Amino acid sequence: MIFKKTLILLLISIILTVIEMTINPFFHLGRIFLVVSGILLVNAALWFVKDNYRIEPKTEKIKK
């Protein structure tokens, strides 16, 4: 649930960044949204890796 909310927030932040940087690239709000988008993107990637990371147990070799 948190992952879905984070992705929605990331999408909104990226859209606002594109709009603000297109209208006025020197306006600070666009840069703030860009930083927020970057932080959310890194967090979402780390959460995805954490949720899908599995450690394989070591298999013992069979002696013949």
mmCIF file of N, CA and C in Angstrom:
data_model
loop_
_atom_site.group_PDB
_atom_site.id
_atom_site.type_symbol
_atom_site.label_atom_id
_atom_site.label_comp_id
_atom_site.label_asym_id
_atom_site.label_seq_id
_atom_site.Cartn_x
_atom_site.Cartn_y
_atom_site.Cartn_z
ATOM 1 N N MET A 1 0.821 -1.193 0.000
ATOM 2 C CA MET A 1 0.000 0.000 0.000
ATOM 3 C C MET A 1 0.868 1.262 0.000
ATOM 4 N N ILE A 2 1.905 1.245 0.819
ATOM 5 C CA ILE A 2 2.800 2.402 0.867
ATOM 6 C C ILE A 2 3.522 2.558 -0.465
ATOM 7 N N PHE A 3 3.858 1.421 -1.091
ATOM 8 C CA PHE A 3 4.569 1.467 -2.371
ATOM 9 C C PHE A 3 3.695 2.108 -3.446
ATOM 10 N N LYS A 4 2.402 1.791 -3.456
ATOM 11 C CA LYS A 4 1.493 2.382 -4.445
ATOM 12 C C LYS A 4 1.339 3.883 -4.217
ATOM 13 N N LYS A 5 1.215 4.288 -2.963
ATOM 14 C CA LYS A 5 1.096 5.716 -2.650
ATOM 15 C C LYS A 5 2.371 6.460 -3.033
ATOM 16 N N THR A 6 3.509 5.832 -2.810
ATOM 17 C CA THR A 6 4.779 6.450 -3.178
ATOM 18 C C THR A 6 4.886 6.613 -4.685
ATOM 19 N N LEU A 7 4.452 5.599 -5.430
ATOM 20 C CA LEU A 7 4.507 5.699 -6.889
ATOM 21 C C LEU A 7 3.567 6.778 -7.415
ATOM 22 N N ILE A 8 2.394 6.914 -6.814
ATOM 23 C CA ILE A 8 1.464 7.976 -7.225
ATOM 24 C C ILE A 8 2.059 9.344 -6.912
ATOM 25 N N LEU A 9 2.650 9.495 -5.734
ATOM 26 C CA LEU A 9 3.298 10.751 -5.366
ATOM 27 C C LEU A 9 4.468 11.050 -6.298
ATOM 28 N N LEU A 10 5.216 10.031 -6.680
ATOM 29 C CA LEU A 10 6.327 10.204 -7.616
ATOM 30 C C LEU A 10 5.825 10.671 -8.974
ATOM 31 N N LEU A 11 4.748 10.077 -9.465
ATOM 32 C CA LEU A 11 4.190 10.466 -10.755
ATOM 33 C C LEU A 11 3.705 11.913 -10.733
ATOM 34 N N ILE A 12 3.011 12.302 -9.676
ATOM 35 C CA ILE A 12 2.530 13.681 -9.554
ATOM 36 C C ILE A 12 3.704 14.652 -9.472
ATOM 37 N N SER A 13 4.728 14.285 -8.719
ATOM 38 C CA SER A 13 5.894 15.152 -8.574
ATOM 39 C C SER A 13 6.632 15.328 -9.900
ATOM 40 N N ILE A 14 6.746 14.260 -10.680
ATOM 41 C CA ILE A 14 7.406 14.368 -11.984
ATOM 42 C C ILE A 14 6.593 15.238 -12.928
ATOM 43 N N ILE A 15 5.268 15.077 -12.923
ATOM 44 C CA ILE A 15 4.411 15.908 -13.775
ATOM 45 C C ILE A 15 4.537 17.377 -13.395
ATOM 46 N N LEU A 16 4.517 17.679 -12.096
ATOM 47 C CA LEU A 16 4.673 19.064 -11.653
ATOM 48 C C LEU A 16 6.053 19.617 -12.011
ATOM 49 N N THR A 17 7.075 18.779 -11.941
ATOM 50 C CA THR A 17 8.418 19.211 -12.327
ATOM 51 C C THR A 17 8.464 19.598 -13.795
ATOM 52 N N VAL A 18 7.887 18.763 -14.642
ATOM 53 C CA VAL A 18 7.890 19.052 -16.082
ATOM 54 C C VAL A 18 7.121 20.335 -16.369
ATOM 55 N N ILE A 19 5.973 20.512 -15.726
ATOM 56 C CA ILE A 19 5.176 21.725 -15.946
ATOM 57 C C ILE A 19 5.933 22.963 -15.480
ATOM 58 N N GLU A 20 6.479 22.922 -14.279
ATOM 59 C CA GLU A 20 7.175 24.088 -13.726
ATOM 60 C C GLU A 20 8.446 24.413 -14.504
ATOM 61 N N MET A 21 9.205 23.396 -14.903
ATOM 62 C CA MET A 21 10.448 23.653 -15.629
ATOM 63 C C MET A 21 10.174 24.107 -17.062
ATOM 64 N N THR A 22 9.010 23.754 -17.610
ATOM 65 C CA THR A 22 8.655 24.212 -18.953
ATOM 66 C C THR A 22 8.220 25.669 -18.927
ATOM 67 N N ILE A 23 7.446 26.044 -17.916
ATOM 68 C CA ILE A 23 6.935 27.411 -17.828
ATOM 69 C C ILE A 23 8.062 28.391 -17.508
ATOM 70 N N ASN A 24 8.806 28.110 -16.457
ATOM 71 C CA ASN A 24 9.880 29.014 -16.043
ATOM 72 C C ASN A 24 10.995 28.180 -15.409
ATOM 73 N N PRO A 25 12.082 27.918 -16.139
ATOM 74 C CA PRO A 25 13.137 27.065 -15.601
ATOM 75 C C PRO A 25 13.880 27.659 -14.402
ATOM 76 N N PHE A 26 13.766 28.954 -14.191
ATOM 77 C CA PHE A 26 14.468 29.580 -13.070
ATOM 78 C C PHE A 26 13.610 29.653 -11.813
ATOM 79 N N PHE A 27 12.378 29.166 -11.891
ATOM 80 C CA PHE A 27 11.489 29.179 -10.733
ATOM 81 C C PHE A 27 11.901 28.044 -9.796
ATOM 82 N N HIS A 28 12.020 28.330 -8.521
ATOM 83 C CA HIS A 28 12.574 27.373 -7.562
ATOM 84 C C HIS A 28 11.643 26.206 -7.272
ATOM 85 N N LEU A 29 10.346 26.366 -7.468
ATOM 86 C CA LEU A 29 9.409 25.286 -7.163
ATOM 87 C C LEU A 29 9.653 24.073 -8.062
ATOM 88 N N GLY A 30 9.977 24.299 -9.320
ATOM 89 C CA GLY A 30 10.283 23.199 -10.233
ATOM 90 C C GLY A 30 11.505 22.419 -9.796
ATOM 91 N N ARG A 31 12.507 23.121 -9.302
ATOM 92 C CA ARG A 31 13.716 22.452 -8.821
ATOM 93 C C ARG A 31 13.439 21.666 -7.544
ATOM 94 N N ILE A 32 12.578 22.204 -6.690
ATOM 95 C CA ILE A 32 12.207 21.483 -5.469
ATOM 96 C C ILE A 32 11.485 20.190 -5.825
ATOM 97 N N PHE A 33 10.535 20.268 -6.770
ATOM 98 C CA PHE A 33 9.832 19.060 -7.198
ATOM 99 C C PHE A 33 10.786 18.070 -7.856
ATOM 100 N N LEU A 34 11.807 18.564 -8.542
ATOM 101 C CA LEU A 34 12.795 17.688 -9.162
ATOM 102 C C LEU A 34 13.586 16.924 -8.098
ATOM 103 N N VAL A 35 13.976 17.597 -7.035
ATOM 104 C CA VAL A 35 14.694 16.939 -5.937
ATOM 105 C C VAL A 35 13.793 15.922 -5.247
ATOM 106 N N VAL A 36 12.540 16.293 -5.004
ATOM 107 C CA VAL A 36 11.591 15.365 -4.371
ATOM 108 C C VAL A 36 11.393 14.139 -5.257
ATOM 109 N N SER A 37 11.287 14.340 -6.563
ATOM 110 C CA SER A 37 11.124 13.217 -7.491
ATOM 111 C C SER A 37 12.329 12.285 -7.439
ATOM 112 N N GLY A 38 13.514 12.847 -7.393
ATOM 113 C CA GLY A 38 14.721 12.022 -7.322
ATOM 114 C C GLY A 38 14.796 11.211 -6.046
ATOM 115 N N ILE A 39 14.472 11.841 -4.924
ATOM 116 C CA ILE A 39 14.494 11.134 -3.639
ATOM 117 C C ILE A 39 13.455 10.018 -3.626
ATOM 118 N N LEU A 40 12.249 10.305 -4.111
ATOM 119 C CA LEU A 40 11.206 9.287 -4.152
ATOM 120 C C LEU A 40 11.569 8.143 -5.089
ATOM 121 N N LEU A 41 12.226 8.461 -6.189
ATOM 122 C CA LEU A 41 12.623 7.419 -7.135
ATOM 123 C C LEU A 41 13.646 6.474 -6.508
ATOM 124 N N VAL A 42 14.609 7.018 -5.798
ATOM 125 C CA VAL A 42 15.612 6.186 -5.125
ATOM 126 C C VAL A 42 14.956 5.341 -4.039
ATOM 127 N N ASN A 43 14.056 5.942 -3.250
ATOM 128 C CA ASN A 43 13.367 5.189 -2.204
ATOM 129 C C ASN A 43 12.509 4.074 -2.785
ATOM 130 N N ALA A 44 11.796 4.355 -3.863
ATOM 131 C CA ALA A 44 10.956 3.333 -4.487
ATOM 132 C C ALA A 44 11.810 2.178 -5.011
ATOM 133 N N ALA A 45 12.961 2.497 -5.583
ATOM 134 C CA ALA A 45 13.851 1.441 -6.079
ATOM 135 C C ALA A 45 14.380 0.589 -4.932
ATOM 136 N N LEU A 46 14.748 1.220 -3.829
ATOM 137 C CA LEU A 46 15.243 0.463 -2.673
ATOM 138 C C LEU A 46 14.151 -0.402 -2.058
ATOM 139 N N TRP A 47 12.920 0.130 -1.956
ATOM 140 C CA TRP A 47 11.800 -0.670 -1.437
ATOM 141 C C TRP A 47 11.518 -1.864 -2.337
ATOM 142 N N PHE A 48 11.591 -1.662 -3.652
ATOM 143 C CA PHE A 48 11.347 -2.750 -4.592
ATOM 144 C C PHE A 48 12.394 -3.849 -4.430
ATOM 145 N N VAL A 49 13.651 -3.460 -4.314
ATOM 146 C CA VAL A 49 14.717 -4.446 -4.137
ATOM 147 C C VAL A 49 14.558 -5.153 -2.802
ATOM 148 N N LYS A 50 14.237 -4.413 -1.745
ATOM 149 C CA LYS A 50 14.070 -5.010 -0.422
ATOM 150 C C LYS A 50 12.927 -6.021 -0.407
ATOM 151 N N ASP A 51 11.827 -5.704 -1.076
ATOM 152 C CA ASP A 51 10.675 -6.604 -1.096
ATOM 153 C C ASP A 51 10.924 -7.855 -1.930
ATOM 154 N N ASN A 52 11.779 -7.764 -2.932
ATOM 155 C CA ASN A 52 11.980 -8.892 -3.839
ATOM 156 C C ASN A 52 13.312 -9.604 -3.662
ATOM 157 N N TYR A 53 14.084 -9.235 -2.657
ATOM 158 C CA TYR A 53 15.394 -9.840 -2.448
ATOM 159 C C TYR A 53 15.234 -11.157 -1.701
ATOM 160 N N ARG A 54 15.836 -12.191 -2.234
ATOM 161 C CA ARG A 54 15.789 -13.501 -1.584
ATOM 162 C C ARG A 54 17.209 -14.045 -1.497
ATOM 163 N N ILE A 55 17.497 -14.634 -0.372
ATOM 164 C CA ILE A 55 18.802 -15.260 -0.195
ATOM 165 C C ILE A 55 18.624 -16.751 -0.438
ATOM 166 N N GLU A 56 19.374 -17.281 -1.374
ATOM 167 C CA GLU A 56 19.302 -18.707 -1.683
ATOM 168 C C GLU A 56 20.133 -19.475 -0.658
ATOM 169 N N PRO A 57 19.574 -20.541 -0.100
ATOM 170 C CA PRO A 57 20.373 -21.337 0.839
ATOM 171 C C PRO A 57 21.476 -22.093 0.096
ATOM 172 N N LYS A 58 22.567 -22.292 0.793
ATOM 173 C CA LYS A 58 23.673 -23.025 0.182
ATOM 174 C C LYS A 58 23.290 -24.497 0.079
ATOM 175 N N THR A 59 23.500 -25.057 -1.072
ATOM 176 C CA THR A 59 23.205 -26.476 -1.259
ATOM 177 C C THR A 59 24.466 -27.280 -0.980
ATOM 178 N N GLU A 60 24.281 -28.384 -0.292
ATOM 179 C CA GLU A 60 25.420 -29.240 0.017
ATOM 180 C C GLU A 60 25.706 -30.142 -1.171
ATOM 181 N N LYS A 61 26.963 -30.335 -1.429
ATOM 182 C CA LYS A 61 27.350 -31.216 -2.525
ATOM 183 C C LYS A 61 27.186 -32.668 -2.081
ATOM 184 N N ILE A 62 26.654 -33.460 -2.960
ATOM 185 C CA ILE A 62 26.453 -34.877 -2.661
ATOM 186 C C ILE A 62 27.743 -35.626 -2.991
ATOM 187 N N LYS A 63 28.246 -36.359 -1.996
ATOM 188 C CA LYS A 63 29.470 -37.138 -2.202
ATOM 189 C C LYS A 63 29.101 -38.470 -2.829
ATOM 190 N N LYS A 64 29.869 -38.848 -3.820
ATOM 191 C CA LYS A 64 29.609 -40.126 -4.498
ATOM 192 C C LYS A 64 30.494 -41.209 -3.953
#
